[in-house]
Short mmCIF file of C-alpha atoms in Angstrom, two decimals:
data_model
loop_
_atom_site.label_atom_id
_atom_site.label_comp_id
_atom_site.label_asym_id
_atom_site.label_seq_id
_atom_site.Cartn_x
_atom_site.Cartn_y
_atom_site.Cartn_z
CA GLY A 1 -126.25 -37.62 -94.67
CA ASN A 2 -124.69 -38.99 -91.64
CA SER A 3 -120.58 -38.62 -90.97
CA VAL A 4 -117.16 -38.42 -88.62
CA THR A 5 -114.23 -36.35 -88.81
CA GLN A 6 -110.79 -36.86 -87.00
CA MET A 7 -107.97 -35.43 -86.38
CA GLU A 8 -105.28 -36.32 -89.82
CA GLY A 9 -102.25 -37.98 -88.23
CA PRO A 10 -99.97 -39.60 -86.88
CA VAL A 11 -100.02 -38.42 -83.86
CA THR A 12 -96.61 -38.49 -82.22
CA LEU A 13 -95.92 -38.63 -78.64
CA SER A 14 -93.74 -39.29 -75.79
CA GLU A 15 -94.56 -41.49 -73.11
CA GLU A 16 -97.18 -40.60 -70.14
CA ALA A 17 -97.92 -37.99 -72.72
CA PHE A 18 -101.93 -36.77 -72.51
CA LEU A 19 -103.63 -37.45 -75.55
CA THR A 20 -106.39 -36.45 -77.59
CA ILE A 21 -107.48 -37.48 -80.81
CA ASN A 22 -110.65 -35.43 -81.71
CA CYS A 23 -113.51 -36.20 -83.50
CA THR A 24 -116.54 -34.73 -84.52
CA TYR A 25 -119.74 -36.21 -85.91
CA THR A 26 -123.15 -34.96 -88.34
CA ALA A 27 -125.60 -37.01 -87.53
CA THR A 28 -129.55 -37.20 -87.57
CA GLY A 29 -131.31 -38.50 -84.49
CA TYR A 30 -129.64 -39.03 -81.34
CA PRO A 31 -127.17 -41.51 -82.53
CA SER A 32 -124.23 -44.00 -81.21
CA LEU A 33 -120.90 -43.23 -80.86
CA PHE A 34 -117.26 -45.28 -80.64
CA TRP A 35 -114.44 -45.51 -80.88
CA TYR A 36 -112.53 -48.66 -82.44
CA VAL A 37 -108.44 -49.63 -81.75
CA GLN A 38 -106.51 -51.11 -84.48
CA TYR A 39 -103.18 -52.25 -83.01
CA PRO A 40 -100.93 -53.85 -85.60
CA GLY A 41 -101.29 -56.53 -87.81
CA GLU A 42 -104.96 -57.30 -85.70
CA GLY A 43 -108.65 -56.27 -87.01
CA LEU A 44 -110.73 -53.24 -85.41
CA GLN A 45 -111.20 -53.58 -81.30
CA LEU A 46 -113.83 -51.50 -79.40
CA LEU A 47 -112.13 -49.43 -77.23
CA LEU A 48 -115.55 -47.83 -75.23
CA LYS A 49 -118.80 -46.18 -76.12
CA ALA A 50 -121.87 -43.64 -75.53
CA THR A 51 -124.74 -44.03 -76.87
CA LYS A 52 -126.71 -40.97 -75.83
CA ALA A 53 -125.61 -36.88 -75.07
CA ASP A 54 -123.27 -36.21 -72.01
CA ASP A 55 -122.33 -39.97 -71.12
CA LYS A 56 -118.90 -40.75 -70.34
CA GLY A 57 -117.50 -44.26 -72.73
CA SER A 58 -114.11 -45.28 -70.89
CA ASN A 59 -111.72 -48.23 -70.34
CA LYS A 60 -108.07 -49.20 -70.07
CA GLY A 61 -107.56 -45.12 -69.50
CA PHE A 62 -109.22 -44.08 -72.55
CA GLU A 63 -112.52 -41.61 -72.10
CA ALA A 64 -115.09 -39.37 -74.10
CA THR A 65 -117.50 -37.64 -73.24
CA TYR A 66 -120.83 -36.84 -76.15
CA ARG A 67 -121.81 -33.98 -76.39
CA LYS A 68 -124.77 -32.94 -78.11
CA GLU A 69 -124.05 -29.25 -78.44
CA THR A 70 -120.66 -29.31 -80.06
CA THR A 71 -121.43 -32.45 -82.03
CA SER A 72 -117.91 -33.99 -80.95
CA PHE A 73 -116.46 -37.28 -78.92
CA HIS A 74 -112.97 -36.33 -78.81
CA LEU A 75 -110.86 -39.78 -77.13
CA GLU A 76 -108.43 -38.59 -74.04
CA LYS A 77 -106.08 -40.21 -72.54
CA GLY A 78 -103.87 -38.39 -70.08
CA SER A 79 -100.83 -40.74 -69.87
CA VAL A 80 -100.08 -43.14 -73.20
CA GLN A 81 -97.91 -46.26 -73.38
CA VAL A 82 -95.72 -47.17 -75.79
CA SER A 83 -98.20 -50.08 -76.00
CA ASP A 84 -101.01 -47.49 -77.02
CA SER A 85 -99.10 -47.02 -80.55
CA ALA A 86 -102.49 -47.94 -83.00
CA VAL A 87 -105.25 -47.17 -85.15
CA TYR A 88 -108.02 -44.82 -83.32
CA PHE A 89 -111.58 -45.45 -85.49
CA CYS A 90 -114.40 -42.95 -84.52
CA ALA A 91 -117.65 -43.81 -85.39
CA LEU A 92 -121.72 -43.33 -85.34
CA ASN A 93 -124.25 -45.77 -85.65
CA ASN A 94 -128.29 -43.99 -85.54
CA GLN A 95 -130.57 -46.56 -84.90
CA GLY A 96 -131.75 -48.32 -87.55
CA GLY A 97 -128.64 -47.60 -90.10
CA LYS A 98 -124.57 -48.73 -90.25
CA LEU A 99 -122.30 -47.85 -88.44
CA ILE A 100 -120.25 -44.80 -90.29
CA PHE A 101 -116.40 -44.85 -89.72
CA GLY A 102 -113.54 -41.83 -89.69
CA GLN A 103 -110.67 -42.06 -91.25
CA GLY A 104 -108.97 -43.46 -88.25
CA THR A 105 -105.89 -41.64 -86.58
CA GLU A 106 -102.27 -43.20 -86.73
CA LEU A 107 -100.47 -42.30 -83.09
CA SER A 108 -96.88 -43.60 -82.32
CA VAL A 109 -95.58 -43.51 -78.14
CA LYS A 110 -91.77 -42.83 -78.39
CA PRO A 111 -90.09 -44.28 -74.66
CA GLU B 1 -108.38 -64.47 -79.70
CA THR B 2 -111.53 -62.36 -80.70
CA GLY B 3 -113.93 -64.51 -81.72
CA VAL B 4 -113.88 -63.70 -85.59
CA THR B 5 -111.19 -66.00 -87.06
CA GLN B 6 -110.36 -65.35 -90.83
CA THR B 7 -107.92 -67.32 -93.47
CA PRO B 8 -105.83 -67.14 -94.85
CA ARG B 9 -103.57 -64.05 -93.02
CA HIS B 10 -101.71 -63.18 -95.80
CA LEU B 11 -102.93 -63.98 -99.47
CA VAL B 12 -101.23 -63.43 -103.07
CA MET B 13 -102.98 -63.19 -106.48
CA GLY B 14 -102.55 -62.99 -109.95
CA MET B 15 -104.80 -60.90 -112.01
CA THR B 16 -106.24 -64.63 -113.04
CA ASN B 17 -106.37 -66.58 -110.01
CA LYS B 18 -109.07 -67.16 -107.96
CA LYS B 19 -109.89 -67.71 -104.78
CA SER B 20 -111.80 -67.67 -101.44
CA LEU B 21 -111.39 -66.01 -97.82
CA LYS B 22 -112.76 -67.34 -95.10
CA CYS B 23 -114.58 -66.19 -91.82
CA GLU B 24 -115.81 -67.85 -89.51
CA GLN B 25 -117.94 -66.27 -86.33
CA HIS B 26 -118.75 -68.13 -83.24
CA LEU B 27 -120.25 -65.50 -81.20
CA GLY B 28 -124.26 -67.15 -81.58
CA HIS B 29 -124.10 -63.41 -83.84
CA ASN B 30 -126.30 -63.03 -87.03
CA ALA B 31 -125.29 -60.34 -89.18
CA MET B 32 -121.79 -60.96 -90.69
CA TYR B 33 -119.91 -57.75 -92.35
CA TRP B 34 -117.39 -57.58 -95.39
CA TYR B 35 -114.82 -54.46 -95.43
CA LYS B 36 -111.87 -53.61 -97.29
CA GLN B 37 -109.64 -51.36 -95.79
CA SER B 38 -107.12 -48.85 -97.90
CA ALA B 39 -104.48 -48.00 -97.00
CA LYS B 40 -105.08 -43.94 -96.20
CA LYS B 41 -109.23 -44.29 -96.31
CA PRO B 42 -112.04 -45.58 -94.91
CA LEU B 43 -113.06 -48.48 -93.55
CA GLU B 44 -115.38 -49.29 -96.95
CA LEU B 45 -118.60 -51.15 -95.92
CA MET B 46 -118.83 -53.99 -99.18
CA PHE B 47 -121.28 -56.63 -97.23
CA VAL B 48 -123.84 -57.95 -95.27
CA TYR B 49 -125.23 -60.01 -94.35
CA SER B 50 -128.44 -60.59 -91.71
CA LEU B 51 -129.35 -63.99 -90.53
CA GLU B 52 -127.60 -65.33 -93.39
CA GLU B 53 -128.90 -63.20 -96.34
CA ARG B 54 -127.62 -60.21 -98.17
CA VAL B 55 -128.95 -56.85 -96.77
CA GLU B 56 -126.49 -54.94 -98.35
CA ASN B 57 -124.38 -54.29 -101.13
CA ASN B 58 -122.49 -51.38 -101.49
CA SER B 59 -122.32 -51.16 -105.67
CA VAL B 60 -118.94 -53.88 -105.18
CA PRO B 61 -118.31 -54.70 -108.75
CA SER B 62 -118.87 -58.86 -109.38
CA ARG B 63 -115.37 -60.05 -108.90
CA PHE B 64 -116.24 -59.71 -105.74
CA SER B 65 -118.27 -62.72 -104.55
CA PRO B 66 -119.73 -63.02 -101.13
CA GLU B 67 -121.67 -66.49 -99.86
CA CYS B 68 -122.76 -67.56 -95.57
CA PRO B 69 -123.58 -70.92 -96.10
CA ASN B 70 -124.88 -71.03 -91.89
CA SER B 71 -124.64 -67.59 -89.72
CA SER B 72 -121.43 -69.31 -88.21
CA HIS B 73 -119.69 -68.14 -91.72
CA LEU B 74 -119.26 -66.40 -94.25
CA PHE B 75 -116.95 -66.29 -97.73
CA LEU B 76 -115.54 -63.90 -100.16
CA HIS B 77 -115.31 -66.04 -102.81
CA LEU B 78 -112.72 -62.72 -105.54
CA HIS B 79 -111.86 -63.70 -109.90
CA THR B 80 -109.66 -61.65 -111.39
CA LEU B 81 -109.25 -59.05 -109.29
CA GLN B 82 -106.97 -55.54 -109.97
CA PRO B 83 -103.99 -54.76 -108.90
CA GLU B 84 -106.42 -51.68 -106.79
CA ASP B 85 -108.42 -54.06 -105.38
CA SER B 86 -104.78 -54.92 -103.01
CA ALA B 87 -106.07 -53.99 -99.41
CA LEU B 88 -106.90 -55.74 -96.02
CA TYR B 89 -110.39 -57.04 -95.97
CA LEU B 90 -111.57 -58.00 -92.31
CA CYS B 91 -114.71 -59.72 -92.14
CA ALA B 92 -117.33 -58.81 -88.43
CA SER B 93 -119.60 -59.71 -86.89
CA SER B 94 -122.49 -58.60 -85.14
CA PRO B 95 -125.81 -60.02 -82.66
CA ARG B 96 -128.55 -57.70 -85.59
CA ASP B 97 -128.26 -56.19 -87.62
CA ARG B 98 -129.27 -52.48 -88.01
CA ASP B 99 -128.54 -51.78 -83.59
CA ASN B 100 -126.55 -50.08 -81.81
CA SER B 101 -124.30 -53.31 -80.90
CA PRO B 102 -120.42 -53.04 -81.32
CA LEU B 103 -118.63 -55.23 -83.81
CA HIS B 104 -116.53 -58.17 -83.66
CA PHE B 105 -113.76 -58.02 -86.29
CA GLY B 106 -111.85 -60.65 -87.49
CA ASN B 107 -108.11 -60.12 -87.35
CA GLY B 108 -108.10 -59.04 -91.37
CA THR B 109 -107.05 -60.90 -94.75
CA ARG B 110 -104.25 -59.25 -96.35
CA LEU B 111 -104.72 -59.35 -99.64
CA THR B 112 -101.72 -58.61 -102.53
CA VAL B 113 -102.98 -58.69 -106.75
CA THR B 114 -100.10 -59.45 -108.92
#
């Protein structure tokens, strides 16, 4: 079946550090891949997405590239800010299927 | 403003109470969802409605009863809950069910069962 695995948190970084949150998936066919972000006290928001192999999704300085050969969709940001502190969810959606979420990775950025 | 509004934001209820969670979307979407978010567990999809018809029920106990009177409103009726039902309940919507369009989430209702 389809599944998503994320690196466990919490991840604690200093401001301006480089961020990587790993995400790998198992799926049949060619799913679309997503990163959602949940800020404290809020629901999830779509951060970025990629719909086919080698696509790069980007938003707010975050990037993720759909790597079919390694079944990965790692989230990266070159310089994190305190305001990026949140929980990040990787997710996949197969056409005709439901959205499958990873367990979430908490990011804490210290000044 | 997320386009999906959930009320109340917080709810404390005893195990013998009956309460309802409300979700409203003004995005013109045809599909609506209830998710349960518990600490240190993946998001659990509870129910899916498409064009006001329930299309998915993921083995949710009968003490949770959804209602979708129209494509803009979704309710979750609660009765005789257990302490382990304490969680953040998230409502979401999307243009259609079972396609690759992203979900739009509300801010959730934080439920505590005492």
